[in-house]
PDB file of C-alpha atoms and ligand atoms in Angstrom:
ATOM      1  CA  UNK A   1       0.000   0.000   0.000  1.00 41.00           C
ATOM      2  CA  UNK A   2       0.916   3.563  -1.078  1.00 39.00           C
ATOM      3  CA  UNK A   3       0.058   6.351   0.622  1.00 42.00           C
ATOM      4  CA  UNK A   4       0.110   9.593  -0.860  1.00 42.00           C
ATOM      5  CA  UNK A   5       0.049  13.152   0.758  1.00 46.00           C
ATOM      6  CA  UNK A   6      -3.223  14.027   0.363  1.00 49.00           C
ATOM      7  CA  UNK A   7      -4.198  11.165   2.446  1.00 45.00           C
ATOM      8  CA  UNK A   8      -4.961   8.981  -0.520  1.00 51.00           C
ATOM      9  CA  UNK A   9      -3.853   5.079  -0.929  1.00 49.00           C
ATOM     10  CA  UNK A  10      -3.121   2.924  -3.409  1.00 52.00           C
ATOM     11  CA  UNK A  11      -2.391  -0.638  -3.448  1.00 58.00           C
ATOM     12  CA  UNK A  12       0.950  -1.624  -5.804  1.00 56.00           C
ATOM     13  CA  UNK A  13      -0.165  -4.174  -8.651  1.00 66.00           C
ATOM     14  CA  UNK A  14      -0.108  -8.185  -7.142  1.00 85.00           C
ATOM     15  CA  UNK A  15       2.047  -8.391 -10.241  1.00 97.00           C
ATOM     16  CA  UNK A  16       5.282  -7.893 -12.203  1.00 97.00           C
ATOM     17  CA  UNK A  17       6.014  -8.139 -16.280  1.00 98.00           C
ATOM     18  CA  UNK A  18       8.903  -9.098 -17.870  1.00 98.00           C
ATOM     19  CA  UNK A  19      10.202 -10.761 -21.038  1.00 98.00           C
ATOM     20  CA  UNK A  20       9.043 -14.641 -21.232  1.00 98.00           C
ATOM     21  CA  UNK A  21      12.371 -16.809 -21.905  1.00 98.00           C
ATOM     22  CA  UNK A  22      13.021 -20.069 -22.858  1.00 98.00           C
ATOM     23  CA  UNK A  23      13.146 -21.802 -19.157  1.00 98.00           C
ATOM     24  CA  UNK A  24       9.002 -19.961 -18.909  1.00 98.00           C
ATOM     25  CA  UNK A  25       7.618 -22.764 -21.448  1.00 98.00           C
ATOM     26  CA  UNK A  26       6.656 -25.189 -18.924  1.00 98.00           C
ATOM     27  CA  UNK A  27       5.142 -22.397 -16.598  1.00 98.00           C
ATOM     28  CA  UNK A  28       3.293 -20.523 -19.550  1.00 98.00           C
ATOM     29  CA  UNK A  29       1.746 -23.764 -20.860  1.00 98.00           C
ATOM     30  CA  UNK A  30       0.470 -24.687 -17.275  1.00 98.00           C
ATOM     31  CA  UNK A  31      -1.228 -20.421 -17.358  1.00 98.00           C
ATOM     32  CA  UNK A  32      -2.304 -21.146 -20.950  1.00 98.00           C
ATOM     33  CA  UNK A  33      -3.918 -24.507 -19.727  1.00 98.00           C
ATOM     34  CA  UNK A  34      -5.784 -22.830 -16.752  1.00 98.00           C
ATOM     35  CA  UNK A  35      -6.878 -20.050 -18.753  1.00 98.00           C
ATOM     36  CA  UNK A  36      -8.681 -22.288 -21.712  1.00 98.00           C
ATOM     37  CA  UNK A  37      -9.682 -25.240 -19.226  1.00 98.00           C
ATOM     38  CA  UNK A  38     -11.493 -22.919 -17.032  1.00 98.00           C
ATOM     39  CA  UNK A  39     -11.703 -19.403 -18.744  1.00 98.00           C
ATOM     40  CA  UNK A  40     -12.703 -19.865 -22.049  1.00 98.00           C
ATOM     41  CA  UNK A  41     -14.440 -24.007 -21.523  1.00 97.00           C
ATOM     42  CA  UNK A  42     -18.102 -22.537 -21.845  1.00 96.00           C
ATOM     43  CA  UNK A  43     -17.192 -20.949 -25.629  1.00 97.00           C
ATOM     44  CA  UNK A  44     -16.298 -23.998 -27.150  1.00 98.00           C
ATOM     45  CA  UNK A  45     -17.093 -27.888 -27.002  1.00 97.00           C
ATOM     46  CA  UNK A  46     -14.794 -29.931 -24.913  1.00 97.00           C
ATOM     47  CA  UNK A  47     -13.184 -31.482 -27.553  1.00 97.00           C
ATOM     48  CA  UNK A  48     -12.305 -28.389 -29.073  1.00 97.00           C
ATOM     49  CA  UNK A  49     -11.113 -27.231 -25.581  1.00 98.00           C
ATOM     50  CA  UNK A  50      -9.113 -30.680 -25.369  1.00 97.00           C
ATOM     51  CA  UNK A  51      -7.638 -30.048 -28.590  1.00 97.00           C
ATOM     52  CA  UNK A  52      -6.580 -26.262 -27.502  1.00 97.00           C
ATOM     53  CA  UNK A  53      -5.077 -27.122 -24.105  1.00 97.00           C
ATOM     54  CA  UNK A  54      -4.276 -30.823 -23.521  1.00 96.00           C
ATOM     55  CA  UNK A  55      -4.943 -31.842 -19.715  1.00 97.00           C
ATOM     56  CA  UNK A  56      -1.553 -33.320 -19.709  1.00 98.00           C
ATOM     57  CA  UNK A  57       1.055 -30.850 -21.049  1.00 98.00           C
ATOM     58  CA  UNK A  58       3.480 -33.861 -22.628  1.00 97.00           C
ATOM     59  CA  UNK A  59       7.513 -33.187 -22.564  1.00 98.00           C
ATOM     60  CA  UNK A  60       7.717 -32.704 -26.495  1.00 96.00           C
ATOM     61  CA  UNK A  61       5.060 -29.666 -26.297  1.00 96.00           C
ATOM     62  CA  UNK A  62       7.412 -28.015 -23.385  1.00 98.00           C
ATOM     63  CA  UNK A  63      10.497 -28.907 -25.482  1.00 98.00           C
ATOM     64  CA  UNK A  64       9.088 -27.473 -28.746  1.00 96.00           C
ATOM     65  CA  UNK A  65       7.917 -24.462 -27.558  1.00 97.00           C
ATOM     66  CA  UNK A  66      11.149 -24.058 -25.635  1.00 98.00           C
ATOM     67  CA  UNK A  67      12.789 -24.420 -29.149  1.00 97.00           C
ATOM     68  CA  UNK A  68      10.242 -21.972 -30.786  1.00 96.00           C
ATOM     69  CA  UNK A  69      10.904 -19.112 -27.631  1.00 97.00           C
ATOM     70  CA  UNK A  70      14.628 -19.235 -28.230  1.00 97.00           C
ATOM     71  CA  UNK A  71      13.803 -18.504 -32.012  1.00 96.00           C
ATOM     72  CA  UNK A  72      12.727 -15.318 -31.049  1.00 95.00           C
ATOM     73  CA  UNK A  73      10.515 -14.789 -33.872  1.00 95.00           C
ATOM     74  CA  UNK A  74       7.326 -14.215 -31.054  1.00 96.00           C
ATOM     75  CA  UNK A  75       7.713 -11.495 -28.434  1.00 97.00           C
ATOM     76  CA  UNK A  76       6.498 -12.688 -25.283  1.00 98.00           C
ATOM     77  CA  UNK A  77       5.789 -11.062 -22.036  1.00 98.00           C
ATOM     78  CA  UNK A  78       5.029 -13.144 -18.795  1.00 98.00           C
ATOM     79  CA  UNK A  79       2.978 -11.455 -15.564  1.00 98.00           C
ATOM     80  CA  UNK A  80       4.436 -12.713 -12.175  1.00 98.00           C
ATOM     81  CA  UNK A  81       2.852 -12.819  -8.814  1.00 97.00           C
ATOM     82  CA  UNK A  82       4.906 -12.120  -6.062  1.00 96.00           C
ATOM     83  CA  UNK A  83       6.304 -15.093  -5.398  1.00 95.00           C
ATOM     84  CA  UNK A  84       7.166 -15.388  -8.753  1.00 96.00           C
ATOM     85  CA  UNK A  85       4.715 -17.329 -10.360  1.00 97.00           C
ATOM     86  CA  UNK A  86       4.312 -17.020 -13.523  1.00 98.00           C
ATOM     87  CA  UNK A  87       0.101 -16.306 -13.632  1.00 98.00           C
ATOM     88  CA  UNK A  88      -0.298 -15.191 -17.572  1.00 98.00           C
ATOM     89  CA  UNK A  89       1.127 -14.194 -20.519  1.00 98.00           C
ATOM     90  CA  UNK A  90       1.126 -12.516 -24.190  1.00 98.00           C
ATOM     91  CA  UNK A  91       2.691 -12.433 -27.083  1.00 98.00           C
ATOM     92  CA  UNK A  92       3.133 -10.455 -30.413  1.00 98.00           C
ATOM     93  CA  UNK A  93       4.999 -12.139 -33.630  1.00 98.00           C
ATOM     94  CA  UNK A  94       6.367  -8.496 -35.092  1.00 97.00           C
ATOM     95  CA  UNK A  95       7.257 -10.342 -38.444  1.00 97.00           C
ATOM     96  CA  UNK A  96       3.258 -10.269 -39.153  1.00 97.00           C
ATOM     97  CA  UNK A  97       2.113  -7.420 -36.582  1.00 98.00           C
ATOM     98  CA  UNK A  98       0.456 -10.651 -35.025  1.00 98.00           C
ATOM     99  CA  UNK A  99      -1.046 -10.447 -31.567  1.00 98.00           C
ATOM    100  CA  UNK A 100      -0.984 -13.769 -30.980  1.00 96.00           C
ATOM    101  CA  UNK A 101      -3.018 -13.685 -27.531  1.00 91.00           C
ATOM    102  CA  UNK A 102      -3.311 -12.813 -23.839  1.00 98.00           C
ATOM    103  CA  UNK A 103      -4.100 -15.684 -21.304  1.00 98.00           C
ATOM    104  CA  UNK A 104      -4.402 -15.262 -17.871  1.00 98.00           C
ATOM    105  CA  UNK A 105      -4.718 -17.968 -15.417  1.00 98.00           C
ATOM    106  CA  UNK A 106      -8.169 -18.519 -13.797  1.00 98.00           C
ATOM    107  CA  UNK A 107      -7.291 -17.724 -10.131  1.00 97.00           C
ATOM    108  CA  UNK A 108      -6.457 -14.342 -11.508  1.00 97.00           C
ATOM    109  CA  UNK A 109      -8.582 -13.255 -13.862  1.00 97.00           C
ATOM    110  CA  UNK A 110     -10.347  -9.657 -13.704  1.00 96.00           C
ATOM    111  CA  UNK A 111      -7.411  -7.995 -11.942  1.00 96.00           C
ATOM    112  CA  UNK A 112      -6.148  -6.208 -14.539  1.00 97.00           C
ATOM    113  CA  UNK A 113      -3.415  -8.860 -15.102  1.00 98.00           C
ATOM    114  CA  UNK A 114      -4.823  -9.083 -19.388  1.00 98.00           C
ATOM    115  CA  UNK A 115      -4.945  -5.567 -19.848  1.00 98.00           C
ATOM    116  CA  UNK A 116      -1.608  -4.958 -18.346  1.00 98.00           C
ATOM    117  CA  UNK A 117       0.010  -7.657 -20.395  1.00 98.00           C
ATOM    118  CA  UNK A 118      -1.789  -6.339 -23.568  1.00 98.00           C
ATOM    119  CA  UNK A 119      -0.493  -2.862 -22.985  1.00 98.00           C
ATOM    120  CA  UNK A 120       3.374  -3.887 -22.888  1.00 98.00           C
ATOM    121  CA  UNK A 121       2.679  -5.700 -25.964  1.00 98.00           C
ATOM    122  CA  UNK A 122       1.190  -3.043 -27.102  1.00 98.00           C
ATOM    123  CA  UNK A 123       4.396  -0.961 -26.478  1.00 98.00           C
ATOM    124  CA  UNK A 124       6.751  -3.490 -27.834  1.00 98.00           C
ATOM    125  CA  UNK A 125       4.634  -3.504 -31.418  1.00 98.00           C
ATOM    126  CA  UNK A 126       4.890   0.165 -31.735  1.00 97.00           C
ATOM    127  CA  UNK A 127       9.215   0.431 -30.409  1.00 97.00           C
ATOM    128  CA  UNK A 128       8.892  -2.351 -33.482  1.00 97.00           C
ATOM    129  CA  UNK A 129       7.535   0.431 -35.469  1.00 97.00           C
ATOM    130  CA  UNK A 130       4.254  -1.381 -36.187  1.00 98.00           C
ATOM    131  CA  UNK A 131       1.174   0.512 -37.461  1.00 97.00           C
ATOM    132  CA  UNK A 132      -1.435  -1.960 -35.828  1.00 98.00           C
ATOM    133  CA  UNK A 133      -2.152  -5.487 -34.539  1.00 98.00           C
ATOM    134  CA  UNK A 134      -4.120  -7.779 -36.091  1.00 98.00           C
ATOM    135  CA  UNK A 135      -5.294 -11.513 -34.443  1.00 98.00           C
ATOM    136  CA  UNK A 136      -8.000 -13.990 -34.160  1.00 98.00           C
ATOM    137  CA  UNK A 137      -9.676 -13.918 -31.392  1.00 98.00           C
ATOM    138  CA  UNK A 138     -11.047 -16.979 -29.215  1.00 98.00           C
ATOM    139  CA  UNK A 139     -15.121 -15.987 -29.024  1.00 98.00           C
ATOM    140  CA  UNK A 140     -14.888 -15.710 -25.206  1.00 98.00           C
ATOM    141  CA  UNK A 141     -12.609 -13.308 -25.188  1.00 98.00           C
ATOM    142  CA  UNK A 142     -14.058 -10.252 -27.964  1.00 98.00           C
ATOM    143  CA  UNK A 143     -15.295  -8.514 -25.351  1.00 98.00           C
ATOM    144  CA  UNK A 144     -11.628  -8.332 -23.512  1.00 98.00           C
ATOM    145  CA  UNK A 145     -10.349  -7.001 -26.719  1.00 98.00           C
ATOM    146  CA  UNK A 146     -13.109  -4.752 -27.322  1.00 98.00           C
ATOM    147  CA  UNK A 147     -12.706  -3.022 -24.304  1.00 98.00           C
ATOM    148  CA  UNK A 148      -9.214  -2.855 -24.870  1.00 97.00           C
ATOM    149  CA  UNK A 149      -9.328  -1.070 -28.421  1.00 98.00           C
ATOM    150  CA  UNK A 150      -9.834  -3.335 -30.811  1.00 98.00           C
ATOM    151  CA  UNK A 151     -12.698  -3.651 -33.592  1.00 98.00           C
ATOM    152  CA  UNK A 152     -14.333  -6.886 -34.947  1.00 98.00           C
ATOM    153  CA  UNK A 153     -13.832  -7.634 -38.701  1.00 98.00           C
ATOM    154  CA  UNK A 154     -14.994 -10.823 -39.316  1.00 98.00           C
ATOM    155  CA  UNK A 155     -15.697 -14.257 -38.240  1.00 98.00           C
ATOM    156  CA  UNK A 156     -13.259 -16.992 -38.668  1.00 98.00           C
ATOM    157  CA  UNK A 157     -11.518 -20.205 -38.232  1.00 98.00           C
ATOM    158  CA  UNK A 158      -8.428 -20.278 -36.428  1.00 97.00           C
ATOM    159  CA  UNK A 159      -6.095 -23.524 -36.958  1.00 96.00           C
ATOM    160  CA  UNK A 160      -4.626 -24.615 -33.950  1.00 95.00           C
ATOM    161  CA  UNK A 161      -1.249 -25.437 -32.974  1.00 87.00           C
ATOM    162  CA  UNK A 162      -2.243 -29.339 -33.205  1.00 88.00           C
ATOM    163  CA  UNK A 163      -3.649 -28.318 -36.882  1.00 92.00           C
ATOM    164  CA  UNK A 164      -7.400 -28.227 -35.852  1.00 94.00           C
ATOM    165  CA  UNK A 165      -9.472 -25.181 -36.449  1.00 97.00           C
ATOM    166  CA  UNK A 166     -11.916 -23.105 -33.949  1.00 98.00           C
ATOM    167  CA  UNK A 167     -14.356 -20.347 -34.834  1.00 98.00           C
ATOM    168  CA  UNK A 168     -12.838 -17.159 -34.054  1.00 98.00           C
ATOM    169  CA  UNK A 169     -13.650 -13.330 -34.717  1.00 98.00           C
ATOM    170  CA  UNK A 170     -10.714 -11.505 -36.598  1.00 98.00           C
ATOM    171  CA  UNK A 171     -10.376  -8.292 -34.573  1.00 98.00           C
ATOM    172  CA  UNK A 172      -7.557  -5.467 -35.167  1.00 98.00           C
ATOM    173  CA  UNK A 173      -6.374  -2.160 -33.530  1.00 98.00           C
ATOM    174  CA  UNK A 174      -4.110   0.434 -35.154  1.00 98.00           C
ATOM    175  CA  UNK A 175      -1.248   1.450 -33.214  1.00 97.00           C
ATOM    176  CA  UNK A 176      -0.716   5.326 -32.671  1.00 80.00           C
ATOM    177  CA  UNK A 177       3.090   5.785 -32.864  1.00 69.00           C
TER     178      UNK A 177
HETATM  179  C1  COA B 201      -9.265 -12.712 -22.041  1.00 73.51           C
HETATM  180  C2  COA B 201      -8.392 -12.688 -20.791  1.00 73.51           C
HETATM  181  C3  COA B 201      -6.923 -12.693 -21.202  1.00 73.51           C
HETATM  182  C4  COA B 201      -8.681 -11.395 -20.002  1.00 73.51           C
HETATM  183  O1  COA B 201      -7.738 -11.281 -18.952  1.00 73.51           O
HETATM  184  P1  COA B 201      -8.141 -10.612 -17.552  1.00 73.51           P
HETATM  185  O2  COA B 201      -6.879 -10.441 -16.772  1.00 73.51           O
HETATM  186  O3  COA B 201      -9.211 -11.391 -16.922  1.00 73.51           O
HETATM  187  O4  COA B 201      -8.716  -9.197 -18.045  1.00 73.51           O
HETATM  188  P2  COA B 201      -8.645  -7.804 -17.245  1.00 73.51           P
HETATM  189  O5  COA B 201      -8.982  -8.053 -15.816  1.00 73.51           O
HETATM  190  O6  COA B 201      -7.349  -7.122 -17.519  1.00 73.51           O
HETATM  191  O7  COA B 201      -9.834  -7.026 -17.955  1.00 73.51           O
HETATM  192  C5  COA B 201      -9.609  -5.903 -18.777  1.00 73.51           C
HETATM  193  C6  COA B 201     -10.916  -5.362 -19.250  1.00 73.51           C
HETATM  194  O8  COA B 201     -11.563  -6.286 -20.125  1.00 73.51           O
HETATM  195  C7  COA B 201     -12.846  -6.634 -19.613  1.00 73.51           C
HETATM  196  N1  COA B 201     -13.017  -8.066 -19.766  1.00 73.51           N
HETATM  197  C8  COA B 201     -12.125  -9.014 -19.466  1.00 73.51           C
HETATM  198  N2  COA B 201     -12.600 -10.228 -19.779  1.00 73.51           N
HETATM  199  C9  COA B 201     -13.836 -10.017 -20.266  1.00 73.51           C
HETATM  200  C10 COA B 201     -14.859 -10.858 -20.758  1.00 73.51           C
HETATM  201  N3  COA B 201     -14.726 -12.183 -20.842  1.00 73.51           N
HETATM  202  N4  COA B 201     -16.014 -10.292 -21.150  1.00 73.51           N
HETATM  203  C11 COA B 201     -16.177  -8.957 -21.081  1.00 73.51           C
HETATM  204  N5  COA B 201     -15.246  -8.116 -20.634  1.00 73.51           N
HETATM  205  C12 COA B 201     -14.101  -8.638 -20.242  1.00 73.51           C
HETATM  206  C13 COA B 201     -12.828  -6.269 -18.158  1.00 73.51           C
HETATM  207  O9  COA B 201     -14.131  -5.888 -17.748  1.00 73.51           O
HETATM  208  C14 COA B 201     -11.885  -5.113 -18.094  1.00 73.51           C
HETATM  209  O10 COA B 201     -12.536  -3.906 -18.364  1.00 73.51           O
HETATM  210  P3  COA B 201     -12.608  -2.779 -17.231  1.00 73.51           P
HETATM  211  O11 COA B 201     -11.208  -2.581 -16.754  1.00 73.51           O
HETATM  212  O12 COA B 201     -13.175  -1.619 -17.963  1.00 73.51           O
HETATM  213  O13 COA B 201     -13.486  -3.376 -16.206  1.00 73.51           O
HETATM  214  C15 COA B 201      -8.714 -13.888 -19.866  1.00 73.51           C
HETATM  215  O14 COA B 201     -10.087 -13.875 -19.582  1.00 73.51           O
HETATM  216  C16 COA B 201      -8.345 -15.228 -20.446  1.00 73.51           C
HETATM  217  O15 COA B 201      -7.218 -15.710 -20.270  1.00 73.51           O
HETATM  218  N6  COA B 201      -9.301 -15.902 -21.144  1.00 73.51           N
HETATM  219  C17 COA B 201      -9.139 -17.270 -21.613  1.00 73.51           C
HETATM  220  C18 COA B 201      -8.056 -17.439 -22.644  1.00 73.51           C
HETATM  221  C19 COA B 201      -8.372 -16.734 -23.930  1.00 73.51           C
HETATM  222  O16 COA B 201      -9.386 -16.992 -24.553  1.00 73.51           O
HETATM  223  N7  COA B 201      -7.452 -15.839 -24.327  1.00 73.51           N
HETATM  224  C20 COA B 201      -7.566 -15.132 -25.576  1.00 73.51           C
HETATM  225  C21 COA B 201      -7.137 -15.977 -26.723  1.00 73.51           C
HETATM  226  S1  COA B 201      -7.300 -15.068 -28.267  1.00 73.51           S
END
């Protein structure tokens, strides 16, 4: 807690950002997991769900990813409680001025943790020199991206990493540099 002359308080975010790195995957998968499983599970039929976020994260999904991070082709940023935690995550691939997505963990979602991570990215894009982000959206999660800027274009179908596809709404947001 903060307290400020005027007799006002504030309480200090339960959370830190930084730049997601290679040793994250395992951590990041286990946020992305608990944001789909829980989060988004009433958008989409569970095998859809299954399909987007195994149960069991196996070894060659952590080791691929691990592989993909230390490309460095996606810019990720990771939100950490205070114990370290790593409780959600987003990421931007500048090559495309992709947004990939934001996922937060269940525990800790609506506490600002999404918008947070969406602003960084959104600071990274433009230091990139990006005019706007572009994405597909998961259907749950419109309204997230709505209130954070973005505009609706058109329904979709996203493929999945495991080369499925899930409807989607193709949202963007230009980028004042
Ligand atoms: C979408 C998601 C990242 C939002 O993260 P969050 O930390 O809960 O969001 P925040 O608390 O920062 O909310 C930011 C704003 O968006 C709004 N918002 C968040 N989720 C919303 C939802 N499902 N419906 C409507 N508004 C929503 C909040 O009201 C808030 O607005 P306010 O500050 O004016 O009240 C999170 O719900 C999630 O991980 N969902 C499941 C995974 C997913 O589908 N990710 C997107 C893949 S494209």
């Amino acid at each position: 807690m903060q307290r400020y002359p005027d007799g006002m308080t504030t309480t200090a975010p339960p959370f830190q950002l930084r730049p997601g790195r290679p040793d994250d995957a395992l951590p990041i998968l286990e946020a992305q997991r608990s944001a789909i499983r829980q989060t988004a599970a009433s958008a989409y039929s569970p095998a859809i769900i299954d399909e987007w976020a195994p149960a069991v994260i196996v070894r060659e999904r952590v080791e691929s990813f691990q592989r993909w991070i230390e490309r460095g082709e996606e810019s990720i940023v990771v939100a950490m409680e205070p114990a370290g935690q790593i409780i959600g995550f987003g990421s931007i691939v500048p090559a495309n001025s992709e947004l990939r997505a934001v996922y937060v963990a269940a525990a800790y979602g609506g506490q600002g943790v999404g918008r947070a991570l969406l602003a960084r990215l959104e600071e990274l894009a433009r230091d990139a020199g990006l005019a706007e982000l572009r994405m597909d959206a998961s259907i749950n999660a419109v309204r997230f991206y709505e209130a954070n800027g973005f505009i609706s274009l058109e329904r979709g179908e996203h493929v999945m990493h495991s080369g499925g596809s899930m409807a989607c709404v193709r949202m963007r947001k230009a980028l004042l540099l």
